[in-house]
Short mmCIF file of C-alpha atoms and ligand atoms in Angstrom, two decimals:
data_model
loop_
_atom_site.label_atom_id
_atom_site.label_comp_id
_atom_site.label_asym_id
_atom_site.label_seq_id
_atom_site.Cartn_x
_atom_site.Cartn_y
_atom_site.Cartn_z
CA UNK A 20 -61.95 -17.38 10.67
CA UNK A 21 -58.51 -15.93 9.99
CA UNK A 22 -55.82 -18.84 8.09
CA UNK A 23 -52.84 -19.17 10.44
CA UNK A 24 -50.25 -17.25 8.97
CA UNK A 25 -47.22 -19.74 7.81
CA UNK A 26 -43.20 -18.69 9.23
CA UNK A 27 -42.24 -17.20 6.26
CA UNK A 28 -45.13 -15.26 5.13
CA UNK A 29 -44.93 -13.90 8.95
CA UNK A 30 -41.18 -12.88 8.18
CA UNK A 31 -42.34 -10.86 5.10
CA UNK A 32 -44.77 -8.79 6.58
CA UNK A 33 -42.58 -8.77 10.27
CA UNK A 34 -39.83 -7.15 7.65
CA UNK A 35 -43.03 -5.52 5.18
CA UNK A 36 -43.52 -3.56 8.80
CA UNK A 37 -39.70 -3.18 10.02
CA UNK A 38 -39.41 -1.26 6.27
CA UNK A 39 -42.51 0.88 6.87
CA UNK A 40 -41.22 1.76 9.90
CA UNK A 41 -37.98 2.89 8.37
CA UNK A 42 -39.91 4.91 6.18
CA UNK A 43 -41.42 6.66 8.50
CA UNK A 44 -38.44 6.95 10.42
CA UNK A 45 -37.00 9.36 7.73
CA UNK A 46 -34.20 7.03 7.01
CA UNK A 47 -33.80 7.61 3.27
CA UNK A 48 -34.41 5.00 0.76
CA UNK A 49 -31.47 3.87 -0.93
CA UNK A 50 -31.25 5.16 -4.79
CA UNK A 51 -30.54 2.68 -7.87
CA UNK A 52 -26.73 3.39 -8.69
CA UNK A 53 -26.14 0.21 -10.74
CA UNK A 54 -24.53 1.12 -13.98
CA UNK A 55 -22.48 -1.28 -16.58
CA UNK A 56 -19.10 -0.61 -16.90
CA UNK A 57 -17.68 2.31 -18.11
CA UNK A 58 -15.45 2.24 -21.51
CA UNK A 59 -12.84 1.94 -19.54
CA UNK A 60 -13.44 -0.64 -17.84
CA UNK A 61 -14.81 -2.20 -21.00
CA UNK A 62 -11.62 -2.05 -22.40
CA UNK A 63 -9.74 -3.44 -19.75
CA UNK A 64 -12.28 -6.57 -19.71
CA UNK A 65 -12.17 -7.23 -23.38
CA UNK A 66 -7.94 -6.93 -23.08
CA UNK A 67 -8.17 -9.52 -19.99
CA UNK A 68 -10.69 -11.75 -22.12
CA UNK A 69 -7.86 -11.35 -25.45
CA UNK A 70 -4.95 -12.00 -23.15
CA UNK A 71 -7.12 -15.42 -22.11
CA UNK A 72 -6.60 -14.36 -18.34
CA UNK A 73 -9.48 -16.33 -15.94
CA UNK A 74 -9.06 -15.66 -12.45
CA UNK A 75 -8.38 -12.74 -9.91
CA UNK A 76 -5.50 -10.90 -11.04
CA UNK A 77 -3.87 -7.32 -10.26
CA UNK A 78 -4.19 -5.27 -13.31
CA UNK A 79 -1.81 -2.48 -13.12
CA UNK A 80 -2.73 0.70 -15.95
CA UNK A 81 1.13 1.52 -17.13
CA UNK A 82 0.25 4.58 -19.20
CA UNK A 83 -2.10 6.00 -15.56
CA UNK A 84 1.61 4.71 -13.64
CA UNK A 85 3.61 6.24 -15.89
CA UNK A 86 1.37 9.54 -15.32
CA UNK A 87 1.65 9.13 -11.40
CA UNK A 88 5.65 9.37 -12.07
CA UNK A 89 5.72 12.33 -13.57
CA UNK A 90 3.61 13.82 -11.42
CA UNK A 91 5.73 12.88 -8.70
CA UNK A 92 8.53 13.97 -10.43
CA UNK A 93 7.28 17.11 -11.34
CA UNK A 94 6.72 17.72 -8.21
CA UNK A 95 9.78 16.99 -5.73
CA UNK A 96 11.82 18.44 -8.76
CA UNK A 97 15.61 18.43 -8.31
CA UNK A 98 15.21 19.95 -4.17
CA UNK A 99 15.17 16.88 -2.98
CA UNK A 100 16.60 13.43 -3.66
CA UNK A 101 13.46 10.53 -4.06
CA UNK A 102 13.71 7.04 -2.18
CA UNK A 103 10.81 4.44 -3.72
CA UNK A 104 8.93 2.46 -0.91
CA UNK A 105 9.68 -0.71 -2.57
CA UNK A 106 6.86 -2.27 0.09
CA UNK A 107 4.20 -0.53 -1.38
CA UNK A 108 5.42 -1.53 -4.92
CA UNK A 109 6.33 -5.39 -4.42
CA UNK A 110 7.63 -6.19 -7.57
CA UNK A 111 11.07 -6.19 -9.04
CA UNK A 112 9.73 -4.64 -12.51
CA UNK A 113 7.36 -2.56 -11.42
CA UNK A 114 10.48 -0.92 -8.99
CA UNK A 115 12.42 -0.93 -12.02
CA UNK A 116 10.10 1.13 -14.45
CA UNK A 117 9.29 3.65 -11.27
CA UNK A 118 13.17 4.06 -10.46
CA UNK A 119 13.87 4.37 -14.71
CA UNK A 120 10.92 6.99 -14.60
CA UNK A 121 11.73 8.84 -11.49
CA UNK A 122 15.50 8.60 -12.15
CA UNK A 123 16.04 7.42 -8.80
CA UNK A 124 18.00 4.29 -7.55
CA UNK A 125 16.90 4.86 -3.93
CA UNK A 126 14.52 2.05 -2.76
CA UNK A 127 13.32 1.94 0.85
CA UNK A 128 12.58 -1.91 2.02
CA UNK A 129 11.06 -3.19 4.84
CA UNK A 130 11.26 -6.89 4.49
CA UNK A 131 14.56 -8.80 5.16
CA UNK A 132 13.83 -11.65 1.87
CA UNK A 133 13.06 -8.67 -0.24
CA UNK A 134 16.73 -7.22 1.04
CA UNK A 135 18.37 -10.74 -0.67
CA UNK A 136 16.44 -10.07 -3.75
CA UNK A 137 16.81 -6.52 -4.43
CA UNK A 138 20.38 -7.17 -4.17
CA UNK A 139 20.88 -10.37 -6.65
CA UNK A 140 18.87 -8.30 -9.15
CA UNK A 141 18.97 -4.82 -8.49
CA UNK A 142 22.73 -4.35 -7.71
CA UNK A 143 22.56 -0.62 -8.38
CA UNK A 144 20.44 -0.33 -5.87
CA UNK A 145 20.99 2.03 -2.71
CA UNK A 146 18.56 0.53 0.18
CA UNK A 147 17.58 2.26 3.15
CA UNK A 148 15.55 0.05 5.75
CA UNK A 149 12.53 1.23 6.63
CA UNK A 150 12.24 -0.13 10.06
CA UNK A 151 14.35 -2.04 12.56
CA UNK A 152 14.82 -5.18 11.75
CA UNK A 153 15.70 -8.17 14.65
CA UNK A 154 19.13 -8.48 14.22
CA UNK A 155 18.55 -12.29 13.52
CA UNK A 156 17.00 -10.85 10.20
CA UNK A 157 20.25 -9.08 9.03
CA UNK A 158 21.91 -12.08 9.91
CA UNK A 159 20.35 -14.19 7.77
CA UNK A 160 20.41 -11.42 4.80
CA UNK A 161 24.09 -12.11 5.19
CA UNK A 162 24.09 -15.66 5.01
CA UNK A 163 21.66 -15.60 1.79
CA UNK A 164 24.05 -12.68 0.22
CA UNK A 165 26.54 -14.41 -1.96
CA UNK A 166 28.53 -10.44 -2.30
CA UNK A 167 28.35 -10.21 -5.86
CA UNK A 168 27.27 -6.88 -7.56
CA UNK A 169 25.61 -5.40 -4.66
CA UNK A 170 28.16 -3.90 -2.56
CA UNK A 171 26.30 -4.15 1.01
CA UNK A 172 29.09 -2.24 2.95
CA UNK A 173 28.27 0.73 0.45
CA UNK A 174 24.91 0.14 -0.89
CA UNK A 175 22.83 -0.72 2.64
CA UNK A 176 21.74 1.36 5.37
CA UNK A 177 20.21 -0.53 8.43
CA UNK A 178 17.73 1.57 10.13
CA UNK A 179 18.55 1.16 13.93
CA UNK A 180 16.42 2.43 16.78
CA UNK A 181 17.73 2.25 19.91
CA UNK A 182 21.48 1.43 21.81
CA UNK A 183 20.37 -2.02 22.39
CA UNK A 184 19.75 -3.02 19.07
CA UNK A 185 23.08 -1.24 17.51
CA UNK A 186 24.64 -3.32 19.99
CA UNK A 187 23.46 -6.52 18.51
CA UNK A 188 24.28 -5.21 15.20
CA UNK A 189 27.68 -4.30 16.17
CA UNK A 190 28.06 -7.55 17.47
CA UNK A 191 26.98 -9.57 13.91
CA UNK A 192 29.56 -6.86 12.40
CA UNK A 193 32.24 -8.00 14.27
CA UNK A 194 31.28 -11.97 13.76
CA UNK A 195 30.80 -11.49 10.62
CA UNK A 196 33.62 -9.21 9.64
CA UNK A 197 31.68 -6.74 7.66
CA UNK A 198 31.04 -3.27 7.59
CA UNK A 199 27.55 -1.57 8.26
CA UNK A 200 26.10 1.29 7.44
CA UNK A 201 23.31 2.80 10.46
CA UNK A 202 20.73 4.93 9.34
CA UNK A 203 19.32 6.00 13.26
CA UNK A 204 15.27 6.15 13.09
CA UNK A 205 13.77 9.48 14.80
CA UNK A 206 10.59 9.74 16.56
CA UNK A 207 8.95 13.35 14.96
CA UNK A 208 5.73 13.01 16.58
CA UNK A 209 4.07 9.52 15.09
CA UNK A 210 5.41 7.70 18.60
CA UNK A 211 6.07 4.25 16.49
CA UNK A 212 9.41 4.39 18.32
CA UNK A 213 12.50 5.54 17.14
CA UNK A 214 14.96 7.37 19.45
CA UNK A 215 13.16 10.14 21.25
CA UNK A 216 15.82 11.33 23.35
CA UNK A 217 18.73 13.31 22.75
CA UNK A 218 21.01 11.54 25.34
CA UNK A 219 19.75 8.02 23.15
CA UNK A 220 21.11 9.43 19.59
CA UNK A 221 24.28 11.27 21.31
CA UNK A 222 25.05 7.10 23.01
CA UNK A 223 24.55 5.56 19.80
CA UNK A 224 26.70 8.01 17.51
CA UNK A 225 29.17 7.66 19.91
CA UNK A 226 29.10 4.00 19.21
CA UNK A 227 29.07 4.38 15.70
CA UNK A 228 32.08 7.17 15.81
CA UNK A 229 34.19 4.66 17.83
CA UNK A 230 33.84 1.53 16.05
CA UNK A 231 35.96 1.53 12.64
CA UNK A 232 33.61 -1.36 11.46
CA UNK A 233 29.80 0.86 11.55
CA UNK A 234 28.94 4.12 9.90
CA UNK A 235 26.85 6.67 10.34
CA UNK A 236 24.57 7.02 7.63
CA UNK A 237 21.48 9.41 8.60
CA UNK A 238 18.67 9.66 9.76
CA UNK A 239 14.90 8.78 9.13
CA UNK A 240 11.80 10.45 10.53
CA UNK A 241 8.95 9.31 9.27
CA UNK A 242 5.82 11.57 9.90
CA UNK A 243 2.21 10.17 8.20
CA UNK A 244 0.09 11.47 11.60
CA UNK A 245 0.81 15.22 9.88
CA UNK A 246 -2.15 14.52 7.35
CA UNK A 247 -3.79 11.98 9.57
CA UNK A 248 -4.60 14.01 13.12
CA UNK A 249 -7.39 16.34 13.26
CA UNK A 250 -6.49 20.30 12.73
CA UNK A 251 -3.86 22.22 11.35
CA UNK A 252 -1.53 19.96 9.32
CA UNK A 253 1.19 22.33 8.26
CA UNK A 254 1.44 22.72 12.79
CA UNK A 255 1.92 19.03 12.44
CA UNK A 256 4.46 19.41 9.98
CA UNK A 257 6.05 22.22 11.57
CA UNK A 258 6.28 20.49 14.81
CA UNK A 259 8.04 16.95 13.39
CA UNK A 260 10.33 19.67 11.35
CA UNK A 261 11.37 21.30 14.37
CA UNK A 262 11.82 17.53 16.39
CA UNK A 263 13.71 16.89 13.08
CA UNK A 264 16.09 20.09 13.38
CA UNK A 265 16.69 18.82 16.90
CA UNK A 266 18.05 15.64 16.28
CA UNK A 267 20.32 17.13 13.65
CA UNK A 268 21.95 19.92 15.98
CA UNK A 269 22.27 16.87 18.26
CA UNK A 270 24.70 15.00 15.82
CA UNK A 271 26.20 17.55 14.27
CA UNK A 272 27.17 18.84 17.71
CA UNK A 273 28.10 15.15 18.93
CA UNK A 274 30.36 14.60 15.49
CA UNK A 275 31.60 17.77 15.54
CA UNK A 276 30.61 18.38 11.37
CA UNK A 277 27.65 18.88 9.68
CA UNK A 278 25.18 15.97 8.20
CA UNK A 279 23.75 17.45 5.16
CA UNK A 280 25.61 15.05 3.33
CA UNK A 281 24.24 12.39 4.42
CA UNK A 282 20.68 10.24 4.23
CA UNK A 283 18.19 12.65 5.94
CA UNK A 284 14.81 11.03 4.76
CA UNK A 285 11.22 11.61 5.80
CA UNK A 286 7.84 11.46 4.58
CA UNK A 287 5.72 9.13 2.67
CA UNK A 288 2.98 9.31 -0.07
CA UNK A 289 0.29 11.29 2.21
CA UNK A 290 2.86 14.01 3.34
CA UNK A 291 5.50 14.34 0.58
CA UNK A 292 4.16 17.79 -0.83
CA UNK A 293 3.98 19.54 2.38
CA UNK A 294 7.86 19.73 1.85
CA UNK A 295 7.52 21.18 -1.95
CA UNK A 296 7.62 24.92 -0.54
CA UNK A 297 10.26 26.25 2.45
CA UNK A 298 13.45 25.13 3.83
CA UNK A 299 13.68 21.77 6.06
CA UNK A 300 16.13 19.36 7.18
CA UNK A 301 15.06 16.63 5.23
CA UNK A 302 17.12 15.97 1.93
CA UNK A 303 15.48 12.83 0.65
CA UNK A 304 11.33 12.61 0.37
CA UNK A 305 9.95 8.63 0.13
CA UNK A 306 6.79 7.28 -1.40
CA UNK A 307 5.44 4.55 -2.89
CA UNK A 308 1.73 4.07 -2.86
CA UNK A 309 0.73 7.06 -4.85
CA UNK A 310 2.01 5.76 -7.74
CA UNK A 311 -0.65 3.28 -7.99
CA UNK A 312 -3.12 5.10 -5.76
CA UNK A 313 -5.21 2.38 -3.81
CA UNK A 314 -8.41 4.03 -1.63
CA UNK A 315 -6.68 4.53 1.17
CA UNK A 316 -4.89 7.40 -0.55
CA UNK A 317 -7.90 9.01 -1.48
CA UNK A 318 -6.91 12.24 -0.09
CA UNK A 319 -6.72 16.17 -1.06
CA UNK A 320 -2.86 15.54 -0.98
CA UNK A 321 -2.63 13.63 -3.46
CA UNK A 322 -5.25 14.35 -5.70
CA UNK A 323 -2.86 15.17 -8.53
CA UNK A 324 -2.34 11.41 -8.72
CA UNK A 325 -4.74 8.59 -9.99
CA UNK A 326 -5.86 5.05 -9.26
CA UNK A 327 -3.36 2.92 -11.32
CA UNK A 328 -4.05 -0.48 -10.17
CA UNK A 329 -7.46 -2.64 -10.14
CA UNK A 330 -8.27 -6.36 -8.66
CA UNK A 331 -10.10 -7.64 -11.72
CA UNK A 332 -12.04 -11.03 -10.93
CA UNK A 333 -14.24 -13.25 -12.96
CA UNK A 334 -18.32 -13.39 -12.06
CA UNK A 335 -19.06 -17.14 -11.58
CA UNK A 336 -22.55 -16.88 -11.35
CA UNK A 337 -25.42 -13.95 -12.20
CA UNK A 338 -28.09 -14.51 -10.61
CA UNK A 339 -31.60 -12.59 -10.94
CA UNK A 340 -32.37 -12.55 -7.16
CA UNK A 341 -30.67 -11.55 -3.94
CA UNK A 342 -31.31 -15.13 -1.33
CA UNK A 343 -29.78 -15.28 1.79
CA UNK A 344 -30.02 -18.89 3.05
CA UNK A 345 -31.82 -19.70 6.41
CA UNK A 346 -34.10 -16.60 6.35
CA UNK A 347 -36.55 -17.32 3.53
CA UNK A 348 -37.92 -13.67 1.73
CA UNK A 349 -35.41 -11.34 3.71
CA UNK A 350 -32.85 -11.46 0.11
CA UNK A 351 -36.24 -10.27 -1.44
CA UNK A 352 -37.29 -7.48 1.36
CA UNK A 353 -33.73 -6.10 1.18
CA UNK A 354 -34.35 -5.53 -2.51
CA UNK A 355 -37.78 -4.13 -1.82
CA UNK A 356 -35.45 -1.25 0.39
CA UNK A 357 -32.75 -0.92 -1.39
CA UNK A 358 -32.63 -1.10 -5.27
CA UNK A 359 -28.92 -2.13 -5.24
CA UNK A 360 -29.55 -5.64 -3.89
CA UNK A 361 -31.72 -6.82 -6.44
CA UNK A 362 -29.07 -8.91 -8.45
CA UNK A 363 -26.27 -11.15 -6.72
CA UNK A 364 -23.12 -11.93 -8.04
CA UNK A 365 -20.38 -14.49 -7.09
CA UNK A 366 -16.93 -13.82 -7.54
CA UNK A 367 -13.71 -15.74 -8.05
CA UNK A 368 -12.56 -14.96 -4.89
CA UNK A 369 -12.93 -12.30 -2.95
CA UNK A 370 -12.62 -10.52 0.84
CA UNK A 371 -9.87 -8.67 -0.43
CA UNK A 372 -8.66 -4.98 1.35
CA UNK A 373 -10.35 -3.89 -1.56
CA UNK A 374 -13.70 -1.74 -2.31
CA UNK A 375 -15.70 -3.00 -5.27
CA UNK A 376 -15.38 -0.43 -8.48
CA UNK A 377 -16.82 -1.48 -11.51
CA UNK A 378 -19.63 -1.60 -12.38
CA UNK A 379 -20.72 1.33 -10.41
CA UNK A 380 -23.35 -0.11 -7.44
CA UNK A 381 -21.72 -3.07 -6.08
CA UNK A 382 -21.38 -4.01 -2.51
CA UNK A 383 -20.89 -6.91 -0.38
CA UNK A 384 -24.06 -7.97 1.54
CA UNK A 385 -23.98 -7.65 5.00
CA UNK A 386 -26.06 -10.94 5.98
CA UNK A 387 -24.77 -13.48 3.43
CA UNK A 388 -21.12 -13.33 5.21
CA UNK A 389 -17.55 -12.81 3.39
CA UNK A 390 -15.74 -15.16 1.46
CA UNK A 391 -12.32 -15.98 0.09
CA UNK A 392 -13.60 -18.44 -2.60
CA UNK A 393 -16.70 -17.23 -3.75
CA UNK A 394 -17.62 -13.54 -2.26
CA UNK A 395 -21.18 -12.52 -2.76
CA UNK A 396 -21.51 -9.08 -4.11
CA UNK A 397 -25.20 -7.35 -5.01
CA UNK A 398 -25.72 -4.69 -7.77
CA UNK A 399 -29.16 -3.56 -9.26
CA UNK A 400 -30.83 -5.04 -12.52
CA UNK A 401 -29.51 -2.36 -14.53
CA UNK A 402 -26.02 -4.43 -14.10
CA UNK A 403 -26.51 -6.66 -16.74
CA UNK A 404 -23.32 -8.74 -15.86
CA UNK A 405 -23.16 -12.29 -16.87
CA UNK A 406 -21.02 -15.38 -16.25
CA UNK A 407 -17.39 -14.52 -17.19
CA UNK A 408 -17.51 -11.33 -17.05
CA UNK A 409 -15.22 -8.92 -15.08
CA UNK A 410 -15.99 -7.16 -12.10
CA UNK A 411 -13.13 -4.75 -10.74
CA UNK A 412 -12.19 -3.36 -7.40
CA UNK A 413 -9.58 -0.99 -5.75
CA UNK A 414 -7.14 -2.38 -3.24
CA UNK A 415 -7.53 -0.34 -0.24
CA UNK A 416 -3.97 -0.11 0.03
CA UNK A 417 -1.01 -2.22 -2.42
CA UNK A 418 1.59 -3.10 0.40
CA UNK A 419 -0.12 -6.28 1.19
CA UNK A 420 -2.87 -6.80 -1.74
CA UNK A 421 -0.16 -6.65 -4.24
CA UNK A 422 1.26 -9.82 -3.15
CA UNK A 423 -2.34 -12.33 -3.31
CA UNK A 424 -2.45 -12.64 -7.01
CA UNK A 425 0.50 -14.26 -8.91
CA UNK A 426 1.82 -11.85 -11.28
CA UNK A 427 0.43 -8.23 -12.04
CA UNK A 428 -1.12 -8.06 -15.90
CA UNK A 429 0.55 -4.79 -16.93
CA UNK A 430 -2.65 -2.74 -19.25
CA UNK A 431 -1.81 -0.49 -21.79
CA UNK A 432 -3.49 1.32 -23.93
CA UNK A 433 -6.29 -1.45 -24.88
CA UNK A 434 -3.79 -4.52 -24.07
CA UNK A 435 -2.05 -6.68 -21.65
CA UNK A 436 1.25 -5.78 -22.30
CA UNK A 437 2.93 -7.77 -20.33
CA UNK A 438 3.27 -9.52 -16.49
CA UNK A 439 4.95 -8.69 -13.85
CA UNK A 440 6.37 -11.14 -10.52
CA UNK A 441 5.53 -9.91 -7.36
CA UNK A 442 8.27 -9.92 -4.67
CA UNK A 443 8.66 -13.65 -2.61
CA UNK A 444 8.60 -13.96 0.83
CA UNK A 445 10.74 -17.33 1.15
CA UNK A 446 13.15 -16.19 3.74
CA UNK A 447 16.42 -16.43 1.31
C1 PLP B 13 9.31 4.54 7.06
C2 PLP B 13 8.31 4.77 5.99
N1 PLP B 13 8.54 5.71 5.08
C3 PLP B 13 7.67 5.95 4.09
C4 PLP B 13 6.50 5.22 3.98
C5 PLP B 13 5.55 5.62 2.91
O1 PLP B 13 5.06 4.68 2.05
P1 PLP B 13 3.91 5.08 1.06
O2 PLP B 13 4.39 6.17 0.20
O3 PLP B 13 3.65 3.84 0.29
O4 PLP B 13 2.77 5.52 1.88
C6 PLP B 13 6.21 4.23 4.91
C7 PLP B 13 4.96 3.47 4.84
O5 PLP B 13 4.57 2.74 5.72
C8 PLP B 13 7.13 4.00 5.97
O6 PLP B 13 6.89 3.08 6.93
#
């Protein structure tokens, strides 16, 4: 007489079968990729360990940034002026070392208490919005701007979209009794807004040209669908280039003078070095994220620059086995499959935009579930992390994941050098 088979032995050999059957399905086997760190990553562990840091942090590798700068510079040269997303960089010294490196002053900011900031320490500072802001939002940049050293008449261009909204800002002007600068935002092809129509930008310079109190500043097209959209990129570019020419003939026909002296900007870190070779109406090039390089930016444009900034968190527990809770044996089964779920760590922290990097051969599991406080991540047994140790990732993008983690620890060569605020977001 045949024992009666207990639940969980019938789970294993329900999932002994389901993996058979995968087998013979053809679907491949996962291979072990589980390595220890690298050196590098050694070195950046043991500097974190020195520098007594303990919890998730944003390392940032100066000597990798400083690289990424050059490269940047190298590139753009002297053809066109360079405007630093300040977004994708969200912290006052980290803008300062890329504007001292790039010899730029040019920041592009897209957050109205970043606006207050940049000007109380950053008074040398030109600004260029990099979207519309409700006018609400200027207003209260003015009533957090105390006027001192930043000279917002001169230094500040709003970036205005439409004749509605320059009419609210017109109207602040007046109540307030300043002057304003309007940068007018161009739809070349992305279709995120921005005037579109002729007849739009011809009503709003018209405005502008009547009102002693506004200027006319430039314009901004913004194109990042050129190396997104499937096919021929340098079409794409063409085609926003020619929108781009468009709108210029536009106002330079409505003002009766020509614009080249003025704020033309385009571009970002994905498309800046389509514009390194031939003639286009652009005369400023913006970009940000490639000077730290999150995944995101993994792309053949920008492969002359390299990943300069890392999540590093501390394991909190190493343990031998992968368990998921509920469903006794299937940890174990997934480990039979795939090599790379034997071990399970816990993080400090985690479900970051982020993609784990080091060691090589971590991943979240899919049934265990995400986790802010304590993320479960699997490697193979060749990982021999323990407690304490350091486990780095790569934000998928720094706009956003810059801001979660206190202050960056700046690496260089072998030490934390020093740390580095990130932006606020309190709204003065
Ligand atoms: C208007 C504008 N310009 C440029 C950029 C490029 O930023 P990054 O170089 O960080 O991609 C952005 C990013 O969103 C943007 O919105």
């Amino acid at each position: 007489m045949s024992r009666p088979v207990d639940k969980s032995r019938r789970k294993l050999l329900l999932g002994g079968l389901a993996l058979g059957a995968l087998g013979t399905a053809g679907v491949l086997k996962p291979k072990d990729i589980g390595e220890n760190h690298r050196p590098y990553f050694q070195r950046i562990s043991d500097a974190l360990d020195r520098a007594g840091y303990a919890q998730p942090s944003l390392v940032i590798d100066k000597a990798v940034l400083q690289a990424n700068i050059a490269v940047l510079k190298n590139n753009i040269g002297s053809r066109y002026n360079y405007r630093v997303v300040a977004k994708s960089l969200p912290s006052l010294p980290l803008l300062e070392t890329v504007m001292a490196g790039a010899e730029s002053n040019r920041l592009m900011l897209f957050h109205q208490p970043f606006i207050n900031q940049v000007a109380r320490q950053l008074p040398n500072a030109d600004v260029l919005l990099g979207k519309p802001m409700p006018v609400a939002a200027a207003a209260n940049f003015y009533r957090a701007y105390n006027g001192e050293g930043f000279d917002a008449a001169h230094q500040l261009q709003w970036l205005l979209d439409s004749p509605a909204r320059l009419r609210q800002y017109q109207q602040l002007a007046h109540q307030l009794g300043v002057s304003m600068r309007i940068n007018i935002e161009l739809d070349v092809g992305l279709h995120r807004g921005g005037v579109n129509e002729d007849s739009d930008l011809a009503q709003m310079l018209k405005i502008i040209e009547a009102d002693p109190t506004l200027t006319f500043s430039g314009l901004m097209g913004y194109e990042p669908h050129v190396a997104k959209v499937p096919g021929n990129k340098l079409a794409q570019r063409d085609k926003a280039m020619a929108v781009y020419a468009g709108k210029v003939t536009v106002a330079q026909q409505v003002l009766g003078r020509g614009i080249d002296d003025l704020t033309l900007n385009a571009a970002g870190s994905p498309t800046y070095q389509y514009y390194l070779d031939g003639d286009y109406p652009p005369n400023e090039l913006s970009a940000g994220s490639c000077l730290v390089k999150p995944t995101d930016f993994d792309i053949p444009t920008l492969a002359d620059h390299q990943p300069a900034s890392f999540i590093a968190t501390p394991v909190i527990k190493a343990l031998e086995h992968t368990e998921i809770p509920g469903v006794d044996g299937i940890g174990k089964l997934m480990a039979v499959w795939n090599p790379n779920r034997a071990r399970t760590f816990f993080t400090y922290g985690g479900f970051w935009k982020a993609n784990p990097e080091s060691p090589a051969g971590l991943s979240v599991n899919p049934l265990f579930g995400r986790s802010t406080n304590q993320e479960m991540l699997n490697g193979s047994s060749n990982i021999n992390l323990q407690p304490d140790d350091w486990i780095f990732l790569r934000p998928n993008q720094s706009e956003f994941v810059f801001l979660q983690f206190g202050d960056i620890a700046v690496y260089d060569k072998g030490e934390i050098v020093d740390s580095w605020p990130v932006l606020g977001s309190s709204s003065v």
